[in-house]
Amino acid sequence: MSDVYQAIANSAVGKKVFSAMNLPIPVTLERHEPGEVSFVKGKVLVGAAAGSQAAAAVLATLKTAPQASVVTLSGAAAEAEINAAAAAAGETVTGYTPDREDGEKFKALVFDATGIRNTAELRAIWDFFNPVIRKLDKCGRIVVIGRTPQKADLAQRIAQRGLVGLVKSLGKEVKKGAIANLVYVDDGAESQLASPLQFFLSPKAAYVSGQQVHVGSGDFQAASFNWQQPLAGKTALVTGAARGIGAAIANVLARDGAKVIVLDIPPMADDLKQVADRIGGIALEADITAADAPKQISDTARAHGGLDIIVHNAGVTRDKTMAGMPDKFWDMVIDINIGSEERINQQLLDDKTLNDGGRVVCVSSISGIAGNMGQTNYATSKAAVIGMVQGMVPVLAERGITINAVAPGFIETQMTAAIPFAIREAGRRMNSMNQGGQPVDVAETISFFASPASQGVSGNVVRVCGQSLIGA
Ligand code: NAD
């Protein structure tokens, strides 16, 4: 769906008029273009609190960015540590002394806060960000790396939890399409940071801001990984893939190298076939609520060597307030949006047609986080999806399988096109980007979770909502 307001605001005349009236001008977000390097391009300023331990992983990851140059603050407490990490990674780092007037711009600011052990040491954050935050470029990236609070001692836990407020506020301050995100890493799991760093520093995270991801231990080896085709050799199944977000997920997973089985209901067969033909995939007509659907999906998976990735995307809304909701609306939404997913997962696990080291990615919604008037059925189902993600982590971990969810905010699809105008406009503008997201933004986040590189990433819910004010 086109956003007329954004188009006018970005025209030559519109820019002048909207600025004069103090109206927000939604920036045209930089997104990943096919054939381009999918990582950060430009200068990356790296800083750290004294005693931090993620710098080696950060520098090793940046070493794989062919179009990035690394800079660090001259004279900062952790300068020597960063230089040592850079030397170990074979990366060249330039020293930089901030000057308000020098016109310097950075594409990304990365701050390793893992060394912060108490609230007094939070001061290191101000020392790093205060002199350089204005120098973040349009569509810039901020990544803060912290220690998992739940696994820290009390003083460190308190201080590290503070980082959530930091990135959420930075995300609201930076504007111009820039984003800020937080990665909590377990002590000793730093080698698993490559995948979230690649994602949050790239154009693929265009509509993801104010979010946190937890990274635990894993056996992913970054050394010879092909970041341009991260899903090469993998087989994926995407439900609800005939249109909207599901079709975008199928496109992105295929672009990233996966063989994709696309599933949708029989009445969508023509659209489904078009998606399958476009990506060289396989179309599977099925209603996921049908009694035989889990078996049909499992048998199809087996015929293709088992699934490495399943994306539970199919979902519906049937909005009514609780008082006016017919029971069939309740039953239908719960069964499509969560019940069928539970049954399919169980069948795939029983039949071992979800391969070891597999990925389960679910589509929740900010409605499941914040609740929404007229959506008791939908919000219940989408909150239950989060419960399923959290509950299945330990069960799946035994076989090296991860499970995560995305929670889209306002995404431009036929589902949101059906929302009445005034509510639709509010949904579009009430976020840090002043615009709706695109289906591809959700798809990129799903591909990040689906990657073999995300072995240490399980049990997360990442909102793809441009930092929506709803439920924030
Ligand atoms: P959409 O209506 O455009 O597409 C949903 C697809 O799911 C359709 O092709 C539909 O035929 C299919 N589907 C529905 N019931 C099915 C069934 N029983 N079996 C198989 N397929 C079935 O919706 P969308 O906007 O692309 O949404 C995709 C997912 O994202 C949904 O889970 C939705 O709840 C979620 N979501 C969307 C938004 C948004 O802003 N669009 C926001 C939050 C969450």
Short mmCIF file of C-alpha atoms and ligand atoms in Angstrom, two decimals:
data_model
loop_
_atom_site.label_atom_id
_atom_site.label_comp_id
_atom_site.label_asym_id
_atom_site.label_seq_id
_atom_site.Cartn_x
_atom_site.Cartn_y
_atom_site.Cartn_z
CA MET A 1 0.00 0.00 0.00
CA SER A 2 1.33 3.45 -0.83
CA ASP A 3 1.85 6.06 1.87
CA VAL A 4 0.65 9.29 0.25
CA TYR A 5 1.70 11.45 3.20
CA GLN A 6 5.29 10.17 2.98
CA ALA A 7 5.42 10.72 -0.78
CA ILE A 8 4.19 14.34 -0.49
CA ALA A 9 6.40 15.09 2.53
CA ASN A 10 9.46 13.98 0.55
CA SER A 11 8.65 16.02 -2.58
CA ALA A 12 10.57 19.30 -3.09
CA VAL A 13 7.58 21.52 -2.24
CA GLY A 14 6.27 19.16 0.43
CA LYS A 15 9.56 19.24 2.33
CA LYS A 16 9.40 23.05 2.63
CA VAL A 17 5.72 23.14 3.59
CA PHE A 18 5.94 20.25 6.09
CA SER A 19 9.07 21.75 7.72
CA ALA A 20 7.39 25.16 8.03
CA MET A 21 4.39 23.50 9.70
CA ASN A 22 6.64 21.42 11.96
CA LEU A 23 5.13 18.20 10.60
CA PRO A 24 7.23 15.01 10.63
CA ILE A 25 8.91 14.13 7.33
CA PRO A 26 9.31 10.34 7.21
CA VAL A 27 12.78 9.51 5.91
CA THR A 28 13.06 7.08 3.00
CA LEU A 29 14.66 4.18 4.86
CA GLU A 30 17.77 2.52 3.44
CA ARG A 31 16.94 -1.13 2.81
CA HIS A 32 19.01 -3.98 1.48
CA GLU A 33 19.22 -3.98 -2.33
CA PRO A 34 19.66 -7.27 -4.21
CA GLY A 35 23.27 -7.86 -5.24
CA GLU A 36 24.67 -5.39 -2.70
CA VAL A 37 26.84 -6.27 0.29
CA SER A 38 24.41 -6.89 3.14
CA PHE A 39 26.56 -5.30 5.84
CA VAL A 40 27.40 -1.83 7.15
CA LYS A 41 29.01 0.60 4.72
CA GLY A 42 30.94 3.60 6.02
CA LYS A 43 32.74 4.55 9.20
CA VAL A 44 31.99 2.55 12.35
CA LEU A 45 32.98 4.07 15.68
CA VAL A 46 33.69 1.37 18.27
CA GLY A 47 33.95 2.08 21.99
CA ALA A 48 33.95 0.03 25.17
CA ALA A 49 33.63 0.38 28.92
CA ALA A 50 36.85 -0.60 30.70
CA GLY A 51 37.17 -4.36 31.20
CA SER A 52 34.63 -5.25 28.49
CA GLN A 53 34.96 -8.55 26.68
CA ALA A 54 33.06 -8.34 23.42
CA ALA A 55 35.46 -6.10 21.48
CA ALA A 56 37.30 -9.06 19.92
CA ALA A 57 34.02 -10.40 18.48
CA VAL A 58 33.00 -6.93 17.28
CA LEU A 59 36.31 -6.32 15.51
CA ALA A 60 36.36 -9.82 14.00
CA THR A 61 32.85 -9.24 12.62
CA LEU A 62 33.68 -5.79 11.26
CA LYS A 63 36.71 -7.32 9.55
CA THR A 64 34.19 -9.10 7.27
CA ALA A 65 32.59 -5.76 6.22
CA PRO A 66 34.43 -4.87 3.00
CA GLN A 67 32.98 -1.37 2.82
CA ALA A 68 33.43 -0.31 6.45
CA SER A 69 36.33 1.40 8.22
CA VAL A 70 36.74 1.22 11.98
CA VAL A 71 37.44 4.19 14.24
CA THR A 72 37.83 4.46 18.01
CA LEU A 73 37.97 7.40 20.42
CA SER A 74 41.53 8.53 21.09
CA GLY A 75 42.39 8.61 24.76
CA ALA A 76 39.27 6.63 25.84
CA ALA A 77 39.56 4.22 28.77
CA ALA A 78 39.31 1.13 26.57
CA GLU A 79 41.35 2.39 23.61
CA ALA A 80 44.20 -0.03 24.28
CA GLU A 81 41.78 -2.97 24.60
CA ILE A 82 40.12 -2.09 21.30
CA ASN A 83 43.43 -1.71 19.54
CA ALA A 84 44.54 -5.09 20.89
CA ALA A 85 41.29 -6.71 19.71
CA ALA A 86 41.72 -5.08 16.30
CA ALA A 87 45.28 -6.35 16.01
CA ALA A 88 44.10 -9.88 16.86
CA ALA A 89 41.39 -9.64 14.19
CA GLY A 90 43.76 -8.18 11.60
CA GLU A 91 41.58 -5.05 11.45
CA THR A 92 42.97 -1.50 11.14
CA VAL A 93 41.57 1.05 13.59
CA THR A 94 42.00 4.81 13.35
CA GLY A 95 41.97 7.07 16.40
CA TYR A 96 39.44 9.91 16.49
CA THR A 97 39.22 12.98 18.75
CA PRO A 98 35.69 14.40 18.68
CA ASP A 99 35.27 17.99 17.60
CA ARG A 100 31.78 19.48 17.38
CA GLU A 101 32.64 21.42 14.24
CA ASP A 102 34.53 18.80 12.22
CA GLY A 103 31.52 17.62 10.16
CA GLU A 104 32.48 13.95 10.73
CA LYS A 105 29.71 11.38 10.17
CA PHE A 106 29.55 7.77 11.36
CA LYS A 107 27.33 5.11 9.84
CA ALA A 108 27.37 3.16 13.07
CA LEU A 109 28.24 3.51 16.74
CA VAL A 110 29.01 0.25 18.54
CA PHE A 111 29.50 0.30 22.29
CA ASP A 112 30.64 -2.73 24.26
CA ALA A 113 29.17 -2.28 27.74
CA THR A 114 29.89 -5.82 28.97
CA GLY A 115 32.50 -4.47 31.41
CA ILE A 116 30.00 -2.34 33.33
CA ARG A 117 29.69 -3.96 36.78
CA ASN A 118 27.67 -1.38 38.73
CA THR A 119 25.61 1.77 38.25
CA ALA A 120 28.59 4.09 38.87
CA GLU A 121 30.26 2.55 35.84
CA LEU A 122 27.28 3.45 33.64
CA ARG A 123 29.13 6.76 33.27
CA ALA A 124 31.19 5.10 30.52
CA ILE A 125 28.06 5.30 28.33
CA TRP A 126 27.90 9.09 28.60
CA ASP A 127 31.64 9.35 27.97
CA PHE A 128 31.24 7.49 24.68
CA PHE A 129 27.94 8.75 23.31
CA ASN A 130 27.81 12.39 24.40
CA PRO A 131 30.56 13.73 22.11
CA VAL A 132 29.60 11.68 19.04
CA ILE A 133 25.85 11.04 19.02
CA ARG A 134 25.16 14.07 16.79
CA LYS A 135 27.60 12.62 14.27
CA LEU A 136 25.44 9.58 13.53
CA ASP A 137 24.59 9.60 9.83
CA LYS A 138 21.15 9.33 8.23
CA CYS A 139 19.84 5.76 8.62
CA GLY A 140 22.73 5.17 11.05
CA ARG A 141 23.02 2.22 13.40
CA ILE A 142 23.66 2.04 17.14
CA VAL A 143 24.41 -1.30 18.78
CA VAL A 144 25.06 -1.63 22.51
CA ILE A 145 26.37 -4.95 23.81
CA GLY A 146 25.65 -5.84 27.41
CA ARG A 147 25.85 -8.81 29.78
CA THR A 148 22.71 -10.89 30.31
CA PRO A 149 21.28 -9.30 33.49
CA GLN A 150 19.66 -12.52 34.78
CA LYS A 151 23.07 -14.21 34.86
CA ALA A 152 24.95 -11.36 36.56
CA ASP A 153 25.50 -10.59 40.25
CA LEU A 154 23.11 -8.07 41.80
CA ALA A 155 25.10 -4.86 41.22
CA GLN A 156 25.88 -5.80 37.63
CA ARG A 157 22.35 -6.97 36.98
CA ILE A 158 20.93 -3.59 38.05
CA ALA A 159 23.37 -1.65 35.87
CA GLN A 160 23.03 -3.93 32.84
CA ARG A 161 19.24 -3.76 32.97
CA GLY A 162 19.62 -0.01 32.57
CA LEU A 163 20.82 -0.54 29.00
CA VAL A 164 17.23 -1.28 27.94
CA GLY A 165 16.23 2.29 28.80
CA LEU A 166 19.35 3.59 27.11
CA VAL A 167 18.74 2.03 23.68
CA LYS A 168 15.01 2.78 23.73
CA SER A 169 15.76 6.45 24.39
CA LEU A 170 18.59 6.61 21.87
CA GLY A 171 16.22 5.10 19.30
CA LYS A 172 13.80 7.96 19.91
CA GLU A 173 16.49 10.66 19.85
CA VAL A 174 18.51 9.75 16.77
CA LYS A 175 15.76 10.32 14.16
CA LYS A 176 16.49 10.44 10.36
CA GLY A 177 15.83 6.72 9.97
CA ALA A 178 18.55 5.70 12.44
CA ILE A 179 18.02 2.76 14.81
CA ALA A 180 19.39 1.66 18.19
CA ASN A 181 19.39 -1.92 19.48
CA LEU A 182 20.79 -3.94 22.37
CA VAL A 183 22.46 -7.35 22.37
CA TYR A 184 22.82 -9.11 25.71
CA VAL A 185 25.50 -11.78 25.56
CA ASP A 186 26.20 -14.54 28.10
CA ASP A 187 29.68 -14.68 29.58
CA GLY A 188 31.68 -16.92 27.22
CA ALA A 189 29.21 -16.73 24.31
CA GLU A 190 30.90 -13.77 22.57
CA SER A 191 31.79 -15.95 19.55
CA GLN A 192 28.05 -16.09 18.75
CA LEU A 193 27.72 -12.31 18.37
CA ALA A 194 28.47 -12.22 14.64
CA SER A 195 24.91 -12.85 13.47
CA PRO A 196 23.11 -10.16 15.56
CA LEU A 197 25.90 -7.69 14.78
CA GLN A 198 25.62 -8.39 11.06
CA PHE A 199 21.86 -7.92 11.23
CA PHE A 200 21.56 -4.84 13.43
CA LEU A 201 24.37 -3.01 11.61
CA SER A 202 22.98 -3.73 8.14
CA PRO A 203 20.20 -2.08 6.08
CA LYS A 204 18.18 -5.27 6.71
CA ALA A 205 17.22 -3.98 10.17
CA ALA A 206 15.71 -0.77 8.69
CA TYR A 207 12.46 -0.90 10.72
CA VAL A 208 13.81 -2.57 13.89
CA SER A 209 14.66 -0.21 16.74
CA GLY A 210 14.64 -0.17 20.53
CA GLN A 211 14.89 -3.98 20.58
CA GLN A 212 16.98 -6.43 22.52
CA VAL A 213 18.27 -9.86 21.59
CA HIS A 214 19.80 -12.40 23.95
CA VAL A 215 22.80 -14.39 22.76
CA GLY A 216 23.70 -17.60 24.55
CA SER A 217 26.22 -20.32 23.85
CA GLY A 218 26.36 -22.00 20.45
CA ASP A 219 28.74 -23.76 18.13
CA PHE A 220 28.49 -21.47 15.11
CA GLN A 221 31.90 -20.84 13.49
CA ALA A 222 32.01 -17.51 11.64
CA ALA A 223 35.34 -18.15 9.87
CA SER A 224 34.20 -19.52 6.49
CA PHE A 225 30.51 -18.59 6.59
CA ASN A 226 28.90 -17.23 3.42
CA TRP A 227 26.98 -14.16 4.67
CA GLN A 228 25.59 -13.44 1.18
CA GLN A 229 23.88 -16.87 1.00
CA PRO A 230 23.36 -17.71 4.67
CA LEU A 231 20.58 -20.25 3.99
CA ALA A 232 22.28 -22.13 1.15
CA GLY A 233 21.39 -25.83 1.28
CA LYS A 234 18.50 -25.27 3.73
CA THR A 235 14.85 -26.21 3.21
CA ALA A 236 12.18 -23.88 4.60
CA LEU A 237 8.40 -23.97 4.84
CA VAL A 238 6.40 -20.73 5.15
CA THR A 239 2.68 -20.78 6.00
CA GLY A 240 0.34 -18.10 4.65
CA ALA A 241 2.80 -17.37 1.85
CA ALA A 242 0.44 -16.50 -1.01
CA ARG A 243 0.54 -12.78 -0.28
CA GLY A 244 1.56 -10.04 2.16
CA ILE A 245 4.23 -10.73 4.74
CA GLY A 246 4.32 -14.47 3.97
CA ALA A 247 5.15 -13.86 0.29
CA ALA A 248 7.92 -11.45 1.35
CA ILE A 249 9.33 -14.06 3.75
CA ALA A 250 9.37 -16.65 0.96
CA ASN A 251 11.20 -14.18 -1.34
CA VAL A 252 13.85 -13.30 1.25
CA LEU A 253 14.50 -16.89 2.35
CA ALA A 254 14.90 -17.89 -1.32
CA ARG A 255 17.16 -14.88 -1.96
CA ASP A 256 19.29 -16.04 0.98
CA GLY A 257 19.71 -19.46 -0.60
CA ALA A 258 16.93 -21.66 0.84
CA LYS A 259 14.66 -24.04 -1.04
CA VAL A 260 11.22 -22.80 0.03
CA ILE A 261 7.93 -24.69 0.33
CA VAL A 262 5.12 -22.11 0.33
CA LEU A 263 1.79 -23.04 1.91
CA ASP A 264 -1.62 -21.37 1.76
CA ILE A 265 -5.30 -22.28 1.62
CA PRO A 266 -6.71 -23.78 -1.63
CA PRO A 267 -8.68 -20.60 -2.57
CA MET A 268 -5.29 -18.78 -2.75
CA ALA A 269 -3.84 -21.40 -5.13
CA ASP A 270 -3.23 -19.01 -8.05
CA ASP A 271 -1.38 -16.44 -5.93
CA LEU A 272 0.52 -19.22 -4.19
CA LYS A 273 1.65 -20.70 -7.50
CA GLN A 274 2.90 -17.28 -8.63
CA VAL A 275 5.01 -16.93 -5.46
CA ALA A 276 6.37 -20.47 -5.88
CA ASP A 277 7.19 -19.91 -9.57
CA ARG A 278 8.92 -16.59 -8.85
CA ILE A 279 11.31 -18.12 -6.32
CA GLY A 280 11.67 -21.60 -7.81
CA GLY A 281 9.86 -23.01 -4.78
CA ILE A 282 7.22 -25.67 -4.11
CA ALA A 283 3.54 -24.82 -3.57
CA LEU A 284 1.57 -26.73 -0.93
CA GLU A 285 -2.17 -26.09 -0.76
CA ALA A 286 -3.45 -26.73 2.75
CA ASP A 287 -5.61 -25.21 5.46
CA ILE A 288 -3.40 -25.38 8.56
CA THR A 289 -6.46 -25.94 10.76
CA ALA A 290 -7.51 -29.10 8.89
CA ALA A 291 -7.20 -32.29 10.92
CA ASP A 292 -4.78 -33.83 8.44
CA ALA A 293 -2.68 -30.66 7.86
CA PRO A 294 0.13 -31.46 10.34
CA LYS A 295 0.60 -34.90 8.75
CA GLN A 296 0.44 -33.44 5.23
CA ILE A 297 3.10 -30.86 6.15
CA SER A 298 5.28 -33.44 7.85
CA ASP A 299 5.04 -35.84 4.88
CA THR A 300 5.92 -33.03 2.46
CA ALA A 301 8.87 -32.08 4.67
CA ARG A 302 10.09 -35.70 4.68
CA ALA A 303 9.88 -35.85 0.88
CA HIS A 304 12.29 -32.88 0.76
CA GLY A 305 14.81 -34.23 3.27
CA GLY A 306 13.17 -32.66 6.33
CA LEU A 307 12.75 -28.99 7.18
CA ASP A 308 15.60 -26.84 8.43
CA ILE A 309 13.30 -23.84 8.88
CA ILE A 310 9.58 -23.49 9.57
CA VAL A 311 7.99 -20.05 9.61
CA HIS A 312 4.54 -19.90 11.22
CA ASN A 313 3.23 -16.82 9.45
CA ALA A 314 -0.40 -17.58 8.50
CA GLY A 315 -2.71 -15.51 10.65
CA VAL A 316 -6.07 -13.78 10.58
CA THR A 317 -7.97 -11.08 12.43
CA ARG A 318 -11.69 -11.14 13.23
CA ASP A 319 -12.09 -7.94 15.26
CA LYS A 320 -14.99 -7.29 17.65
CA THR A 321 -15.07 -6.19 21.26
CA MET A 322 -15.53 -9.09 23.67
CA ALA A 323 -19.18 -8.14 24.27
CA GLY A 324 -20.05 -8.36 20.58
CA MET A 325 -17.81 -11.20 19.49
CA PRO A 326 -19.47 -14.33 18.09
CA ASP A 327 -17.89 -17.55 19.37
CA LYS A 328 -16.92 -18.54 15.82
CA PHE A 329 -14.64 -15.44 15.60
CA TRP A 330 -12.94 -16.46 18.83
CA ASP A 331 -12.50 -20.10 17.82
CA MET A 332 -11.26 -19.34 14.33
CA VAL A 333 -8.58 -16.83 15.37
CA ILE A 334 -7.27 -18.99 18.22
CA ASP A 335 -7.16 -22.08 16.01
CA ILE A 336 -5.40 -20.49 13.02
CA ASN A 337 -3.02 -18.21 14.92
CA ILE A 338 -1.81 -20.58 17.66
CA GLY A 339 -3.61 -23.96 17.88
CA SER A 340 -2.53 -25.12 14.44
CA GLU A 341 1.08 -24.02 15.11
CA GLU A 342 1.22 -26.15 18.26
CA ARG A 343 -0.11 -29.19 16.37
CA ILE A 344 2.27 -28.72 13.42
CA ASN A 345 5.29 -28.34 15.72
CA GLN A 346 4.29 -31.49 17.62
CA GLN A 347 3.91 -33.52 14.42
CA LEU A 348 7.28 -32.33 13.04
CA LEU A 349 8.96 -33.25 16.34
CA ASP A 350 7.20 -36.62 16.60
CA ASP A 351 8.17 -37.50 13.03
CA LYS A 352 11.65 -35.91 13.30
CA THR A 353 10.85 -34.03 10.08
CA LEU A 354 12.25 -30.84 11.60
CA ASN A 355 15.97 -31.45 11.24
CA ASP A 356 18.55 -31.21 14.03
CA GLY A 357 19.86 -27.63 14.22
CA GLY A 358 16.54 -26.42 12.76
CA ARG A 359 14.86 -23.06 13.17
CA VAL A 360 11.27 -22.32 14.22
CA VAL A 361 10.25 -18.72 13.62
CA CYS A 362 6.81 -17.47 14.64
CA VAL A 363 4.92 -14.31 13.77
CA SER A 364 3.38 -12.66 16.81
CA SER A 365 2.18 -9.03 16.85
CA ILE A 366 2.52 -5.91 18.97
CA SER A 367 -1.16 -6.53 19.66
CA GLY A 368 -0.04 -9.62 21.58
CA ILE A 369 2.32 -7.44 23.63
CA ALA A 370 0.18 -4.33 24.20
CA GLY A 371 -3.35 -5.66 23.73
CA ASN A 372 -5.75 -3.81 21.47
CA MET A 373 -9.34 -2.66 21.63
CA GLY A 374 -11.50 -5.06 19.62
CA GLN A 375 -8.78 -7.71 19.40
CA THR A 376 -9.20 -9.88 22.49
CA ASN A 377 -9.12 -13.00 20.31
CA TYR A 378 -6.17 -11.87 18.17
CA ALA A 379 -4.11 -10.47 21.08
CA THR A 380 -4.70 -13.66 23.08
CA SER A 381 -3.51 -15.78 20.16
CA LYS A 382 -0.44 -13.61 19.52
CA ALA A 383 0.51 -13.47 23.21
CA ALA A 384 0.15 -17.26 23.28
CA VAL A 385 2.65 -17.42 20.40
CA ILE A 386 5.15 -15.70 22.70
CA GLY A 387 4.34 -18.27 25.39
CA MET A 388 5.03 -21.06 22.90
CA VAL A 389 8.38 -19.52 21.96
CA GLN A 390 9.47 -19.17 25.56
CA GLY A 391 8.18 -22.58 26.58
CA MET A 392 9.74 -24.55 23.75
CA VAL A 393 13.31 -23.23 24.06
CA PRO A 394 14.59 -25.98 26.38
CA VAL A 395 12.72 -28.78 24.58
CA LEU A 396 14.17 -27.80 21.20
CA ALA A 397 17.65 -26.95 22.49
CA GLU A 398 18.33 -30.67 23.04
CA ARG A 399 18.41 -31.04 19.24
CA GLY A 400 20.14 -27.72 18.53
CA ILE A 401 16.86 -26.21 17.30
CA THR A 402 16.09 -22.56 18.09
CA ILE A 403 12.72 -20.83 18.32
CA ASN A 404 12.08 -17.09 18.11
CA ALA A 405 9.31 -14.71 17.13
CA VAL A 406 8.91 -11.43 15.34
CA ALA A 407 6.19 -9.06 16.51
CA PRO A 408 5.29 -6.76 13.62
CA GLY A 409 3.82 -3.35 14.28
CA PHE A 410 2.09 -1.49 11.46
CA ILE A 411 3.15 -3.19 8.22
CA GLU A 412 1.79 -2.09 4.83
CA THR A 413 -0.28 -5.10 3.69
CA GLN A 414 -3.85 -5.94 2.71
CA MET A 415 -4.50 -6.68 6.40
CA THR A 416 -3.66 -3.08 7.42
CA ALA A 417 -5.21 -1.60 4.26
CA ALA A 418 -8.54 -2.81 5.64
CA ILE A 419 -8.18 -0.66 8.80
CA PRO A 420 -10.36 2.52 8.84
CA PHE A 421 -8.43 5.61 7.58
CA ALA A 422 -7.98 7.55 10.85
CA ILE A 423 -6.79 4.50 12.82
CA ARG A 424 -4.56 3.49 9.91
CA GLU A 425 -2.89 6.93 9.80
CA ALA A 426 -2.33 6.86 13.58
CA GLY A 427 -0.77 3.40 13.33
CA ARG A 428 1.54 4.58 10.56
CA ARG A 429 2.82 7.70 12.32
CA MET A 430 3.03 6.67 15.99
CA ASN A 431 6.56 5.31 15.82
CA SER A 432 10.11 6.61 15.65
CA MET A 433 10.17 6.32 11.83
CA ASN A 434 6.82 8.13 11.30
CA GLN A 435 5.85 5.51 8.73
CA GLY A 436 4.59 1.95 8.36
CA GLY A 437 7.02 -0.89 7.79
CA GLN A 438 7.21 -3.02 4.65
CA PRO A 439 6.66 -6.79 4.55
CA VAL A 440 10.34 -7.16 3.64
CA ASP A 441 11.32 -5.66 7.03
CA VAL A 442 9.58 -8.53 8.81
CA ALA A 443 11.08 -11.01 6.33
CA GLU A 444 14.66 -9.78 6.91
CA THR A 445 14.27 -10.24 10.67
CA ILE A 446 12.93 -13.75 10.12
CA SER A 447 15.88 -14.60 7.89
CA PHE A 448 18.21 -13.38 10.65
CA PHE A 449 16.57 -15.81 13.11
CA ALA A 450 16.57 -18.57 10.49
CA SER A 451 20.29 -18.30 9.78
CA PRO A 452 22.67 -21.06 10.91
CA ALA A 453 24.72 -18.15 12.28
CA SER A 454 21.98 -17.47 14.87
CA GLN A 455 22.69 -20.70 16.79
CA GLY A 456 23.04 -18.78 20.08
CA VAL A 457 19.80 -16.85 19.54
CA SER A 458 16.72 -18.58 20.98
CA GLY A 459 13.63 -17.52 22.92
CA ASN A 460 13.57 -13.95 21.63
CA VAL A 461 10.70 -11.76 20.52
CA VAL A 462 11.84 -8.91 18.31
CA ARG A 463 9.35 -6.22 17.39
CA VAL A 464 9.49 -5.02 13.81
CA CYS A 465 7.59 -1.83 14.47
CA GLY A 466 9.84 1.19 13.90
CA GLN A 467 9.75 1.55 17.69
CA SER A 468 5.99 1.96 17.85
CA LEU A 469 4.67 3.81 20.88
CA ILE A 470 2.08 1.07 21.33
CA GLY A 471 3.11 -1.29 24.10
CA ALA A 472 6.65 0.10 24.15
P1 NAD B 1 -2.51 -11.39 4.99
O1 NAD B 1 -3.95 -11.52 5.33
O2 NAD B 1 -2.13 -10.48 3.87
O3 NAD B 1 -1.88 -12.83 4.70
C1 NAD B 1 -2.15 -13.93 5.54
C2 NAD B 1 -2.07 -15.21 4.71
O4 NAD B 1 -2.36 -16.31 5.58
C3 NAD B 1 -3.09 -15.22 3.59
O5 NAD B 1 -2.48 -15.55 2.37
C4 NAD B 1 -4.07 -16.26 4.04
O6 NAD B 1 -4.72 -16.95 2.97
C5 NAD B 1 -3.21 -17.19 4.86
N1 NAD B 1 -4.01 -18.00 5.77
C6 NAD B 1 -5.03 -17.58 6.56
N2 NAD B 1 -5.59 -18.64 7.18
C7 NAD B 1 -4.92 -19.73 6.78
C8 NAD B 1 -5.07 -21.12 7.05
N3 NAD B 1 -6.01 -21.58 7.88
N4 NAD B 1 -4.20 -21.98 6.47
C9 NAD B 1 -3.26 -21.53 5.63
N5 NAD B 1 -3.08 -20.23 5.32
C10 NAD B 1 -3.92 -19.34 5.89
O7 NAD B 1 -1.81 -10.96 6.34
P2 NAD B 1 -0.35 -10.31 6.61
O8 NAD B 1 -0.55 -8.89 6.94
O9 NAD B 1 0.61 -10.70 5.55
O10 NAD B 1 0.00 -11.05 7.99
C11 NAD B 1 0.90 -12.14 8.08
C12 NAD B 1 1.14 -12.44 9.55
O11 NAD B 1 1.66 -11.24 10.18
C13 NAD B 1 -0.11 -12.80 10.31
O12 NAD B 1 0.20 -13.79 11.28
C14 NAD B 1 -0.49 -11.51 11.01
O13 NAD B 1 -1.24 -11.73 12.17
C15 NAD B 1 0.88 -10.94 11.32
N6 NAD B 1 0.90 -9.48 11.55
C16 NAD B 1 0.64 -8.60 10.54
C17 NAD B 1 0.71 -7.23 10.81
C18 NAD B 1 0.47 -6.19 9.75
O14 NAD B 1 0.60 -5.00 10.03
N7 NAD B 1 0.17 -6.56 8.52
C19 NAD B 1 1.01 -6.79 12.09
C20 NAD B 1 1.26 -7.72 13.09
C21 NAD B 1 1.22 -9.06 12.80
#
